[in-house]
Amino acid sequence: MSTIILGIESSCDDTSAAVIKDGFLLSNVVANQAVHESYGGVVPELASRAHQQNIVPVVHEALKRAGVSKEELSAVAFTRGPGLMGSLLVGVSFAKGFARSLGVPMIDVNHLVGHVLAHFIKAEGDENKHPSLPFLCLLVSGGNSQIILVKSHSQMEIIGQTIDDAAGEAIDKCSKVMGLGYPGGPIIDKLARQGNPEAFKFNKPHIQGYDYSFSGLKTSFLYSLKDWIKEDLNFIENNINDLAASLEKTVVDILMDKLKKAAKAYGIKDVAVAGGVSANTGLRNAFLDHAKRFGWNVFIPKFAYTTDNAAMIAMSGYLKYQDNDFATIDMPAYSRVSLK
Ligand code: KG4
């Protein structure tokens, strides 16, 4: 008999539902929330209200596109955390109620684990190659910058992480300083393609081990800009592409430097990247470059799996289903949590 999992994701500002059948993705529907754009960041109360409006139509659409009826579902997987509490509550409550009404098990998924396990999603017509265990995964998003040693689907160890800001957060803040829109990551990426990455130098951190720090870069960027603007009032406009390219290069260099050290120390050749910042062209190119130079087998997710999506939650749920690892109705959402 087939195993069909409905996955639900509502940790931040995307409402998403996906269906996975025997490990193969059948549908992945994402409703974005444009309402936050004019505020320059996600407004939690508005996010939960939008989830309330979106959750039923999004789940309905995911089932429809998958050609699956709700009675055929084997289990309902949901993001339990970390994330915004109000947003999580919508998905968690819906998933629990839906699973209960269908009489099927519910499966709680850690959002960060979901990003890592996105590498195991299979889809009809895709190459469907996935990393061999153990592998290293660089998880980089607006809230996280971590190097994770993935020993199995259920056993992961964070061997390095940011001690202050996340990489995406630093890029977004620097972009805000330059008066660009939100989120800054995709804008910086686009501008950087036209710029010279060697044009400007910004401070890089000196942190022991495999940990990261990005708050110094943010400060260095801000103070350098202030100095340059004293000389030329239109400095930002005149140098926007070079600024974006140099900022991107600095972030990518910082990320890859520690990842390279970790891969060497752990003797690992399978290296993956995940999270919103993995959409970045400079970072993707750096992965391809490291594959050539160091013989790494690199795993770069499809764009659809880089940002928040329910496909990765359904996949994680599918793997937990194989282990009979189910949630209970009394499990609350959690806003902050590490990998496990
Ligand atoms: O994983 P994610 O969607 O969710 C949160 O962590 O909230 O990551 C969002 C982050 C933001 O900081 C955004 O600016 C960054 O990912 N991002 C990018 C790109 N696309 C999204 N950063 C650099 N280049 C991109 N192309």
Short mmCIF file of C-alpha atoms and ligand atoms in Angstrom, two decimals:
data_model
loop_
_atom_site.label_atom_id
_atom_site.label_comp_id
_atom_site.label_asym_id
_atom_site.label_seq_id
_atom_site.Cartn_x
_atom_site.Cartn_y
_atom_site.Cartn_z
CA MET A 1 0.00 0.00 0.00
CA SER A 2 1.19 3.52 -0.78
CA THR A 3 2.23 6.00 1.90
CA ILE A 4 0.77 9.44 1.19
CA ILE A 5 1.79 12.35 3.41
CA LEU A 6 0.30 15.83 3.48
CA GLY A 7 2.82 18.40 4.71
CA ILE A 8 1.89 21.79 6.13
CA GLU A 9 4.26 24.74 6.64
CA SER A 10 3.31 28.02 8.32
CA SER A 11 6.37 29.04 10.36
CA CYS A 12 6.83 32.55 8.98
CA ASP A 13 5.12 34.36 6.11
CA ASP A 14 4.48 31.57 3.58
CA THR A 15 1.48 29.28 3.85
CA SER A 16 2.33 26.04 2.11
CA ALA A 17 0.93 22.53 1.67
CA ALA A 18 2.45 19.61 -0.24
CA VAL A 19 1.69 15.98 -0.94
CA ILE A 20 4.32 13.24 -1.12
CA LYS A 21 3.51 9.71 -2.23
CA ASP A 22 6.08 7.01 -1.52
CA GLY A 23 8.82 9.65 -1.41
CA PHE A 24 7.78 11.32 -4.69
CA LEU A 25 6.46 14.88 -4.64
CA LEU A 26 3.02 15.22 -6.20
CA SER A 27 2.26 18.85 -5.34
CA ASN A 28 3.75 21.82 -3.51
CA VAL A 29 1.55 24.90 -3.19
CA VAL A 30 2.91 28.10 -1.63
CA ALA A 31 0.91 31.27 -0.88
CA ASN A 32 3.25 34.22 -0.27
CA GLN A 33 2.19 37.22 1.77
CA ALA A 34 2.79 40.49 -0.09
CA VAL A 35 1.27 42.41 2.85
CA HIS A 36 4.68 42.70 4.58
CA GLU A 37 6.56 44.40 1.75
CA SER A 38 5.56 47.94 2.67
CA TYR A 39 6.74 47.39 6.28
CA GLY A 40 10.28 46.30 5.34
CA GLY A 41 9.93 43.04 7.30
CA VAL A 42 7.45 40.42 8.43
CA VAL A 43 4.73 41.75 10.77
CA PRO A 44 3.83 38.74 12.96
CA GLU A 45 0.16 39.62 13.55
CA LEU A 46 -0.45 40.20 9.84
CA ALA A 47 1.32 36.93 9.05
CA SER A 48 -0.95 34.87 11.30
CA ARG A 49 -4.07 36.56 9.91
CA ALA A 50 -2.95 35.77 6.35
CA HIS A 51 -2.23 32.14 7.31
CA GLN A 52 -5.79 31.89 8.68
CA GLN A 53 -7.14 33.02 5.32
CA ASN A 54 -4.80 30.88 3.22
CA ILE A 55 -4.59 27.55 5.00
CA VAL A 56 -7.82 25.93 3.81
CA PRO A 57 -7.54 26.95 0.13
CA VAL A 58 -3.83 26.05 0.03
CA VAL A 59 -4.41 22.55 1.45
CA HIS A 60 -7.38 22.08 -0.87
CA GLU A 61 -5.25 23.09 -3.88
CA ALA A 62 -2.34 20.81 -2.86
CA LEU A 63 -4.67 17.79 -2.66
CA LYS A 64 -6.32 18.73 -5.95
CA ARG A 65 -3.04 19.13 -7.83
CA ALA A 66 -1.80 15.83 -6.39
CA GLY A 67 -4.99 14.10 -7.49
CA VAL A 68 -5.35 12.70 -3.99
CA SER A 69 -8.48 12.70 -1.82
CA LYS A 70 -8.16 13.46 1.87
CA GLU A 71 -9.36 9.95 2.71
CA GLU A 72 -6.27 8.53 0.99
CA LEU A 73 -3.82 10.35 3.30
CA SER A 74 -1.64 8.15 5.52
CA ALA A 75 -0.63 11.01 7.86
CA VAL A 76 -0.49 14.79 8.23
CA ALA A 77 2.95 16.33 8.87
CA PHE A 78 3.32 19.88 10.13
CA THR A 79 6.02 22.38 11.06
CA ARG A 80 6.04 22.50 14.85
CA GLY A 81 8.79 25.14 15.08
CA PRO A 82 10.94 27.15 15.20
CA GLY A 83 9.17 30.21 13.85
CA LEU A 84 6.67 32.93 14.71
CA MET A 85 4.29 31.59 17.34
CA GLY A 86 1.13 33.10 15.84
CA SER A 87 2.00 31.74 12.40
CA LEU A 88 2.91 28.29 13.69
CA LEU A 89 -0.32 28.02 15.70
CA VAL A 90 -2.40 28.26 12.52
CA GLY A 91 -0.62 25.36 10.79
CA VAL A 92 -0.24 23.23 13.91
CA SER A 93 -3.90 23.59 14.93
CA PHE A 94 -5.13 22.94 11.41
CA ALA A 95 -2.90 19.86 11.00
CA LYS A 96 -3.95 18.39 14.34
CA GLY A 97 -7.65 18.95 13.64
CA PHE A 98 -7.38 17.60 10.10
CA ALA A 99 -5.44 14.47 11.14
CA ARG A 100 -7.88 13.80 14.00
CA SER A 101 -10.92 14.20 11.77
CA LEU A 102 -9.43 11.73 9.27
CA GLY A 103 -8.29 9.31 11.98
CA VAL A 104 -4.66 9.33 10.71
CA PRO A 105 -1.42 9.97 12.62
CA MET A 106 0.09 13.44 12.87
CA ILE A 107 3.83 14.03 12.51
CA ASP A 108 5.69 17.02 13.95
CA VAL A 109 8.60 18.35 11.92
CA ASN A 110 11.39 20.69 12.95
CA HIS A 111 11.56 23.40 10.29
CA LEU A 112 15.38 23.36 10.22
CA VAL A 113 15.47 19.58 9.82
CA GLY A 114 12.96 20.07 6.99
CA HIS A 115 15.41 22.35 5.14
CA VAL A 116 18.14 19.70 5.43
CA LEU A 117 15.89 16.80 4.38
CA ALA A 118 14.67 18.76 1.34
CA HIS A 119 17.67 17.12 -0.33
CA PHE A 120 15.83 13.79 -0.25
CA ILE A 121 12.71 14.98 -2.10
CA LYS A 122 12.19 13.00 -5.28
CA ALA A 123 10.15 14.28 -8.21
CA GLU A 124 9.09 12.65 -11.45
CA GLY A 125 11.52 13.61 -14.25
CA ASP A 126 14.23 14.91 -11.88
CA GLU A 127 17.70 13.46 -11.44
CA ASN A 128 16.81 12.61 -7.82
CA LYS A 129 20.37 12.29 -6.57
CA HIS A 130 20.79 12.85 -2.87
CA PRO A 131 23.75 13.12 -0.50
CA SER A 132 25.14 9.94 1.09
CA LEU A 133 25.22 9.79 4.86
CA PRO A 134 27.06 11.24 6.68
CA PHE A 135 27.14 14.61 4.93
CA LEU A 136 27.60 18.25 5.82
CA CYS A 137 24.82 20.75 5.26
CA LEU A 138 25.31 24.51 5.33
CA LEU A 139 21.96 25.89 6.46
CA VAL A 140 21.78 29.59 5.69
CA SER A 141 18.63 31.66 6.02
CA GLY A 142 17.31 34.89 7.49
CA GLY A 143 17.47 33.34 10.97
CA ASN A 144 20.18 30.68 10.79
CA SER A 145 23.75 30.10 9.69
CA GLN A 146 24.80 26.62 10.72
CA ILE A 147 27.08 23.82 9.63
CA ILE A 148 25.23 20.58 10.33
CA LEU A 149 26.73 17.12 10.38
CA VAL A 150 23.91 14.90 9.12
CA LYS A 151 24.50 11.37 10.42
CA SER A 152 21.03 10.06 9.58
CA HIS A 153 17.54 11.42 8.90
CA SER A 154 16.96 11.67 12.61
CA GLN A 155 20.47 12.31 13.91
CA MET A 156 21.99 15.69 13.17
CA GLU A 157 24.67 17.63 15.01
CA ILE A 158 25.31 21.35 14.71
CA ILE A 159 29.09 21.64 14.55
CA GLY A 160 29.17 25.38 13.89
CA GLN A 161 26.71 28.25 14.01
CA THR A 162 26.50 32.01 14.11
CA ILE A 163 27.17 33.61 17.45
CA ASP A 164 25.16 36.71 16.48
CA ASP A 165 23.42 37.60 13.19
CA ALA A 166 22.55 35.11 10.46
CA ALA A 167 24.03 35.53 6.95
CA GLY A 168 20.65 36.44 5.41
CA GLU A 169 19.95 38.92 8.20
CA ALA A 170 23.31 40.65 7.56
CA ILE A 171 22.63 40.88 3.82
CA ASP A 172 19.11 42.21 4.45
CA LYS A 173 20.36 44.83 6.93
CA CYS A 174 23.17 46.05 4.65
CA SER A 175 20.69 46.27 1.81
CA LYS A 176 18.34 48.31 4.01
CA VAL A 177 21.19 50.73 4.81
CA MET A 178 21.52 51.30 1.06
CA GLY A 179 17.81 52.02 0.77
CA LEU A 180 17.02 48.88 -1.21
CA GLY A 181 13.77 46.93 -0.71
CA TYR A 182 12.93 43.94 1.50
CA PRO A 183 14.06 41.22 1.54
CA GLY A 184 17.43 42.47 0.38
CA GLY A 185 18.95 39.08 -0.53
CA PRO A 186 17.43 38.67 -4.00
CA ILE A 187 18.05 42.37 -4.81
CA ILE A 188 21.72 42.17 -3.78
CA ASP A 189 22.03 38.97 -5.83
CA LYS A 190 20.70 40.69 -8.96
CA LEU A 191 22.86 43.82 -8.56
CA ALA A 192 25.96 41.76 -7.73
CA ARG A 193 25.85 40.09 -11.15
CA GLN A 194 26.76 43.47 -12.73
CA GLY A 195 29.39 44.46 -10.15
CA ASN A 196 33.04 43.89 -9.28
CA PRO A 197 33.34 41.65 -6.17
CA GLU A 198 36.88 42.93 -5.52
CA ALA A 199 35.91 46.63 -5.57
CA PHE A 200 35.53 47.03 -1.80
CA LYS A 201 36.85 45.18 1.24
CA PHE A 202 34.86 44.68 4.44
CA ASN A 203 35.97 43.21 7.77
CA LYS A 204 35.87 39.46 8.15
CA PRO A 205 35.47 37.89 11.60
CA HIS A 206 38.14 35.90 13.43
CA ILE A 207 36.18 33.28 15.35
CA GLN A 208 37.49 29.97 16.66
CA GLY A 209 36.27 26.62 15.36
CA TYR A 210 33.41 26.40 12.88
CA ASP A 211 31.24 29.19 14.31
CA TYR A 212 30.23 32.25 12.33
CA SER A 213 29.72 35.92 13.14
CA PHE A 214 28.10 38.48 10.84
CA SER A 215 27.43 41.45 13.11
CA GLY A 216 30.93 42.88 12.52
CA LEU A 217 30.42 42.83 8.77
CA LYS A 218 27.21 44.80 9.17
CA THR A 219 29.01 47.45 11.26
CA SER A 220 32.01 47.54 8.91
CA PHE A 221 29.65 48.00 5.95
CA LEU A 222 27.75 50.82 7.65
CA TYR A 223 30.85 52.75 8.79
CA SER A 224 32.63 52.34 5.46
CA LEU A 225 29.55 53.70 3.68
CA LYS A 226 29.36 56.69 6.05
CA ASP A 227 33.02 57.55 5.29
CA TRP A 228 32.58 57.20 1.55
CA ILE A 229 29.38 59.28 1.54
CA LYS A 230 31.30 62.12 3.24
CA GLU A 231 33.46 62.27 0.08
CA ASP A 232 30.66 61.67 -2.42
CA LEU A 233 27.00 62.27 -1.57
CA ASN A 234 25.92 59.95 -4.40
CA PHE A 235 28.37 57.21 -3.45
CA ILE A 236 25.72 54.51 -3.09
CA GLU A 237 24.00 55.26 -6.41
CA ASN A 238 27.36 55.52 -8.21
CA ASN A 239 28.67 52.23 -6.83
CA ILE A 240 25.59 50.15 -6.12
CA ASN A 241 26.58 47.13 -8.26
CA ASP A 242 30.14 46.99 -6.88
CA LEU A 243 28.86 47.39 -3.31
CA ALA A 244 26.41 44.53 -3.78
CA ALA A 245 29.05 42.30 -5.42
CA SER A 246 31.65 43.03 -2.72
CA LEU A 247 29.13 42.44 0.09
CA GLU A 248 28.00 39.16 -1.46
CA LYS A 249 31.59 38.00 -1.93
CA THR A 250 32.48 38.78 1.69
CA VAL A 251 29.48 36.78 2.99
CA VAL A 252 30.19 33.85 0.65
CA ASP A 253 33.90 33.81 1.58
CA ILE A 254 33.07 33.75 5.30
CA LEU A 255 30.56 30.90 4.81
CA MET A 256 32.80 28.79 2.57
CA ASP A 257 35.94 29.24 4.66
CA LYS A 258 34.44 27.49 7.72
CA LEU A 259 32.61 24.90 5.63
CA LYS A 260 35.86 23.98 3.90
CA LYS A 261 37.62 23.58 7.26
CA ALA A 262 34.79 21.40 8.58
CA ALA A 263 34.72 19.19 5.47
CA LYS A 264 38.46 18.64 5.75
CA ALA A 265 38.41 17.92 9.49
CA TYR A 266 35.50 15.45 9.22
CA GLY A 267 36.80 13.88 6.01
CA ILE A 268 33.49 14.50 4.23
CA LYS A 269 33.04 14.93 0.48
CA ASP A 270 29.22 15.17 0.26
CA VAL A 271 28.36 18.78 1.02
CA ALA A 272 24.89 20.33 0.75
CA VAL A 273 23.45 23.80 1.14
CA ALA A 274 19.93 24.70 2.29
CA GLY A 275 17.77 27.65 3.39
CA GLY A 276 16.77 30.94 1.78
CA VAL A 277 20.32 32.21 1.17
CA SER A 278 21.09 29.04 -0.83
CA ALA A 279 19.21 30.77 -3.66
CA ASN A 280 22.17 33.15 -3.94
CA THR A 281 24.05 32.91 -7.23
CA GLY A 282 27.45 33.72 -5.69
CA LEU A 283 27.03 31.01 -3.06
CA ARG A 284 25.85 28.46 -5.64
CA ASN A 285 28.87 29.26 -7.82
CA ALA A 286 31.19 28.91 -4.81
CA PHE A 287 29.75 25.42 -4.20
CA LEU A 288 30.36 24.43 -7.82
CA ASP A 289 33.88 25.84 -7.62
CA HIS A 290 34.62 23.86 -4.43
CA ALA A 291 33.30 20.71 -6.11
CA LYS A 292 35.93 21.15 -8.83
CA ARG A 293 38.78 22.19 -6.55
CA PHE A 294 38.28 19.77 -3.66
CA GLY A 295 36.41 16.88 -5.27
CA TRP A 296 33.24 17.59 -3.28
CA ASN A 297 29.91 16.11 -4.35
CA VAL A 298 27.75 19.18 -3.95
CA PHE A 299 23.99 19.28 -3.47
CA ILE A 300 22.25 22.55 -4.26
CA PRO A 301 18.47 22.58 -3.85
CA LYS A 302 16.03 23.61 -6.56
CA PHE A 303 14.90 27.23 -6.07
CA ALA A 304 11.45 26.01 -4.99
CA TYR A 305 13.00 24.20 -2.00
CA THR A 306 15.32 27.02 -0.88
CA THR A 307 12.68 29.24 0.71
CA ASP A 308 9.94 28.03 3.04
CA ASN A 309 7.90 25.24 1.48
CA ALA A 310 5.81 22.29 2.59
CA ALA A 311 7.52 19.81 0.25
CA MET A 312 10.39 19.57 2.72
CA ILE A 313 7.93 19.13 5.61
CA ALA A 314 6.06 16.36 3.77
CA MET A 315 9.42 14.67 2.97
CA SER A 316 10.55 14.84 6.60
CA GLY A 317 7.13 13.53 7.63
CA TYR A 318 7.47 10.67 5.15
CA LEU A 319 10.82 9.66 6.68
CA LYS A 320 9.44 9.87 10.24
CA TYR A 321 6.43 7.82 9.12
CA GLN A 322 8.82 4.98 8.15
CA ASP A 323 10.18 5.09 11.73
CA ASN A 324 6.67 5.18 13.29
CA ASP A 325 7.72 8.46 14.86
CA PHE A 326 4.41 10.26 15.42
CA ALA A 327 3.25 13.35 17.30
CA THR A 328 0.63 13.48 20.02
CA ILE A 329 -2.24 15.94 20.18
CA ASP A 330 -0.78 17.68 23.25
CA MET A 331 2.51 18.66 21.56
CA PRO A 332 2.61 22.47 21.44
CA ALA A 333 4.20 24.62 18.76
CA TYR A 334 7.62 25.97 19.72
CA SER A 335 8.95 29.31 18.59
CA ARG A 336 12.60 28.65 19.44
CA VAL A 337 14.36 25.35 19.23
CA SER A 338 17.58 23.87 18.01
CA LEU A 339 17.79 20.89 15.65
CA LYS A 340 16.27 18.32 18.06
O1 KG4 B 1 14.93 30.39 4.66
P1 KG4 B 1 14.28 31.71 4.43
O2 KG4 B 1 13.30 31.80 3.29
O3 KG4 B 1 13.48 32.15 5.69
C1 KG4 B 1 13.89 32.80 6.84
O4 KG4 B 1 14.93 32.51 7.40
O5 KG4 B 1 13.07 33.66 7.24
O6 KG4 B 1 15.44 32.78 4.20
C2 KG4 B 1 15.19 34.12 3.94
C3 KG4 B 1 16.53 34.81 3.73
C4 KG4 B 1 16.42 36.32 3.67
O7 KG4 B 1 17.43 36.88 4.46
C5 KG4 B 1 16.66 36.62 2.19
O8 KG4 B 1 17.20 37.90 1.94
C6 KG4 B 1 17.63 35.53 1.82
O9 KG4 B 1 17.11 34.37 2.48
N1 KG4 B 1 17.68 35.29 0.37
C7 KG4 B 1 18.78 35.53 -0.37
C8 KG4 B 1 18.42 35.23 -1.71
N2 KG4 B 1 17.13 34.82 -1.74
C9 KG4 B 1 16.68 34.87 -0.44
N3 KG4 B 1 19.99 35.96 -0.02
C10 KG4 B 1 20.90 36.10 -1.00
N4 KG4 B 1 20.64 35.86 -2.30
C11 KG4 B 1 19.43 35.42 -2.70
N5 KG4 B 1 19.19 35.17 -3.99
#
